[in-house]
Amino acid sequence: MPTWIIIVIIIFSLLTLFVVLSYLKLKKATNDTGSFNLLHLSDSDFQKTISKGVTLVDFWADWCMPCKLLGPTISNLADNNADKAKVAKLNIETYQKIAAINGISSIPTVVVFKNGKEVERSVSVKPKHYYQSMIDKALNK
């Protein structure tokens, strides 16, 4: 067997191993990195939490891989904005009624509320600065 074929097989095997290990690591990841400033909303406190000031809400589900990718970003935003805005998560599997009322059809969906009214929405994973700009815009309105 030619040397180049052996090299291609080795490279392909290493790439496959990398992909599998990355997937397994992500599958075990949690959606919450333990921020003390991150709020976990429910049916009973959702409306009260968003009713005053600026609140960014991450609508997510435990089985959603992109949601797991977004988790550390949301926790970081909660810590960075603790003095000016609330950052929260709502599990759409557990609280389906709130998700339906807010028209959540894809996840992750991040919605910014100001004084109880939706001011901006984003679907899918975006970089941290994108979500920070959503918060900043709402604070400056």
CSV table of C-alpha atoms in Angstrom, one decimal:
chain,number,residue,atom,x,y,z
A,1,MET,CA,0.0,0.0,0.0
A,2,PRO,CA,1.4,3.4,-0.9
A,3,THR,CA,2.6,5.7,1.9
A,4,TRP,CA,0.2,8.5,0.9
A,5,ILE,CA,-2.8,6.2,1.3
A,6,ILE,CA,-1.7,5.3,4.8
A,7,ILE,CA,-1.2,9.0,5.7
A,8,VAL,CA,-4.7,9.8,4.4
A,9,ILE,CA,-6.2,6.9,6.5
A,10,ILE,CA,-4.4,8.1,9.6
A,11,ILE,CA,-5.5,11.7,9.1
A,12,PHE,CA,-9.1,10.6,8.4
A,13,SER,CA,-9.1,8.5,11.6
A,14,LEU,CA,-7.8,11.3,13.7
A,15,LEU,CA,-10.4,13.7,12.4
A,16,THR,CA,-13.1,11.2,13.0
A,17,LEU,CA,-11.9,10.6,16.6
A,18,PHE,CA,-11.8,14.4,17.1
A,19,VAL,CA,-15.4,14.8,15.9
A,20,VAL,CA,-16.7,11.9,18.0
A,21,LEU,CA,-14.9,13.2,21.2
A,22,SER,CA,-16.2,16.7,20.6
A,23,TYR,CA,-19.8,15.4,20.2
A,24,LEU,CA,-19.6,13.4,23.4
A,25,LYS,CA,-18.2,16.3,25.3
A,26,LEU,CA,-21.0,18.6,24.0
A,27,LYS,CA,-23.6,16.0,24.7
A,28,LYS,CA,-22.5,15.9,28.4
A,29,ALA,CA,-22.4,19.7,28.7
A,30,THR,CA,-25.0,21.5,30.7
A,31,ASN,CA,-26.9,24.6,29.7
A,32,ASP,CA,-26.0,26.5,32.9
A,33,THR,CA,-22.5,27.3,34.1
A,34,GLY,CA,-23.6,28.2,37.6
A,35,SER,CA,-23.8,32.0,37.5
A,36,PHE,CA,-25.4,33.4,40.7
A,37,ASN,CA,-26.8,36.3,38.5
A,38,LEU,CA,-28.6,34.0,36.1
A,39,LEU,CA,-32.4,33.7,36.7
A,40,HIS,CA,-34.3,30.5,36.0
A,41,LEU,CA,-37.8,31.4,35.2
A,42,SER,CA,-41.1,29.4,35.5
A,43,ASP,CA,-44.8,30.0,34.8
A,44,SER,CA,-45.2,31.6,38.2
A,45,ASP,CA,-42.5,34.2,37.9
A,46,PHE,CA,-42.0,34.9,34.2
A,47,GLN,CA,-44.4,37.9,33.9
A,48,LYS,CA,-43.3,39.5,37.1
A,49,THR,CA,-39.6,39.2,36.2
A,50,ILE,CA,-39.9,40.8,32.7
A,51,SER,CA,-42.4,43.5,33.8
A,52,LYS,CA,-39.8,46.0,35.0
A,53,GLY,CA,-36.5,47.0,33.4
A,54,VAL,CA,-34.6,45.2,30.7
A,55,THR,CA,-34.6,41.4,30.8
A,56,LEU,CA,-32.9,39.1,28.3
A,57,VAL,CA,-34.5,35.6,28.2
A,58,ASP,CA,-33.0,32.5,26.7
A,59,PHE,CA,-35.7,30.0,25.6
A,60,TRP,CA,-34.0,26.6,25.6
A,61,ALA,CA,-34.4,22.9,26.0
A,62,ASP,CA,-32.1,20.3,27.6
A,63,TRP,CA,-31.9,18.2,24.4
A,64,CYS,CA,-30.9,21.1,22.2
A,65,MET,CA,-27.2,21.1,21.3
A,66,PRO,CA,-27.1,24.7,20.1
A,67,CYS,CA,-28.7,25.7,23.4
A,68,LYS,CA,-25.9,23.9,25.3
A,69,LEU,CA,-23.4,25.9,23.2
A,70,LEU,CA,-25.1,29.1,24.1
A,71,GLY,CA,-25.4,28.4,27.8
A,72,PRO,CA,-21.9,29.7,28.9
A,73,THR,CA,-22.5,32.9,26.9
A,74,ILE,CA,-25.8,33.5,28.6
A,75,SER,CA,-24.3,32.9,32.1
A,76,ASN,CA,-21.5,35.3,31.2
A,77,LEU,CA,-24.0,38.0,30.1
A,78,ALA,CA,-25.8,37.6,33.4
A,79,ASP,CA,-22.6,38.3,35.3
A,80,ASN,CA,-21.6,41.2,33.1
A,81,ASN,CA,-25.0,42.9,33.3
A,82,ALA,CA,-26.0,42.2,36.9
A,83,ASP,CA,-26.1,45.9,37.8
A,84,LYS,CA,-28.2,47.0,34.8
A,85,ALA,CA,-30.3,44.2,33.3
A,86,LYS,CA,-31.7,40.8,34.2
A,87,VAL,CA,-30.6,37.7,32.3
A,88,ALA,CA,-32.7,34.6,32.5
A,89,LYS,CA,-33.4,31.2,31.0
A,90,LEU,CA,-36.7,29.4,30.5
A,91,ASN,CA,-36.9,25.7,29.7
A,92,ILE,CA,-39.5,25.4,27.0
A,93,GLU,CA,-40.1,21.7,27.7
A,94,THR,CA,-41.0,22.4,31.3
A,95,TYR,CA,-42.9,25.7,30.7
A,96,GLN,CA,-44.6,25.1,27.3
A,97,LYS,CA,-47.4,27.6,28.0
A,98,ILE,CA,-45.0,30.5,28.4
A,99,ALA,CA,-43.1,29.4,25.2
A,100,ALA,CA,-46.4,29.2,23.3
A,101,ILE,CA,-47.6,32.6,24.5
A,102,ASN,CA,-44.3,34.1,23.3
A,103,GLY,CA,-44.4,32.4,19.9
A,104,ILE,CA,-41.2,30.3,20.4
A,105,SER,CA,-41.1,27.9,17.5
A,106,SER,CA,-37.3,27.4,17.2
A,107,ILE,CA,-34.6,27.2,19.9
A,108,PRO,CA,-32.4,28.7,21.0
A,109,THR,CA,-34.4,31.9,20.9
A,110,VAL,CA,-33.2,34.9,22.9
A,111,VAL,CA,-35.7,37.7,23.5
A,112,VAL,CA,-35.1,41.0,25.2
A,113,PHE,CA,-38.0,42.5,27.1
A,114,LYS,CA,-38.3,46.1,28.3
A,115,ASN,CA,-41.0,46.8,30.9
A,116,GLY,CA,-42.8,43.7,29.9
A,117,LYS,CA,-42.8,44.3,26.1
A,118,GLU,CA,-40.6,42.4,23.6
A,119,VAL,CA,-38.1,44.8,22.0
A,120,GLU,CA,-35.9,42.4,20.1
A,121,ARG,CA,-35.6,38.7,19.3
A,122,SER,CA,-32.8,36.4,17.9
A,123,VAL,CA,-33.0,32.8,16.8
A,124,SER,CA,-30.0,30.5,16.8
A,125,VAL,CA,-26.5,30.9,18.3
A,126,LYS,CA,-24.8,34.3,17.9
A,127,PRO,CA,-21.6,35.7,19.4
A,128,LYS,CA,-21.7,37.2,22.9
A,129,HIS,CA,-21.3,40.8,21.6
A,130,TYR,CA,-24.5,40.4,19.5
A,131,TYR,CA,-26.6,39.7,22.7
A,132,GLN,CA,-24.8,42.4,24.6
A,133,SER,CA,-25.8,44.9,21.9
A,134,MET,CA,-29.4,43.7,22.2
A,135,ILE,CA,-29.3,44.5,25.9
A,136,ASP,CA,-27.5,47.8,25.3
A,137,LYS,CA,-30.1,48.9,22.7
A,138,ALA,CA,-32.9,48.2,25.1
A,139,LEU,CA,-31.3,50.1,27.9
A,140,ASN,CA,-30.8,53.1,25.7
A,141,LYS,CA,-34.4,53.3,24.4
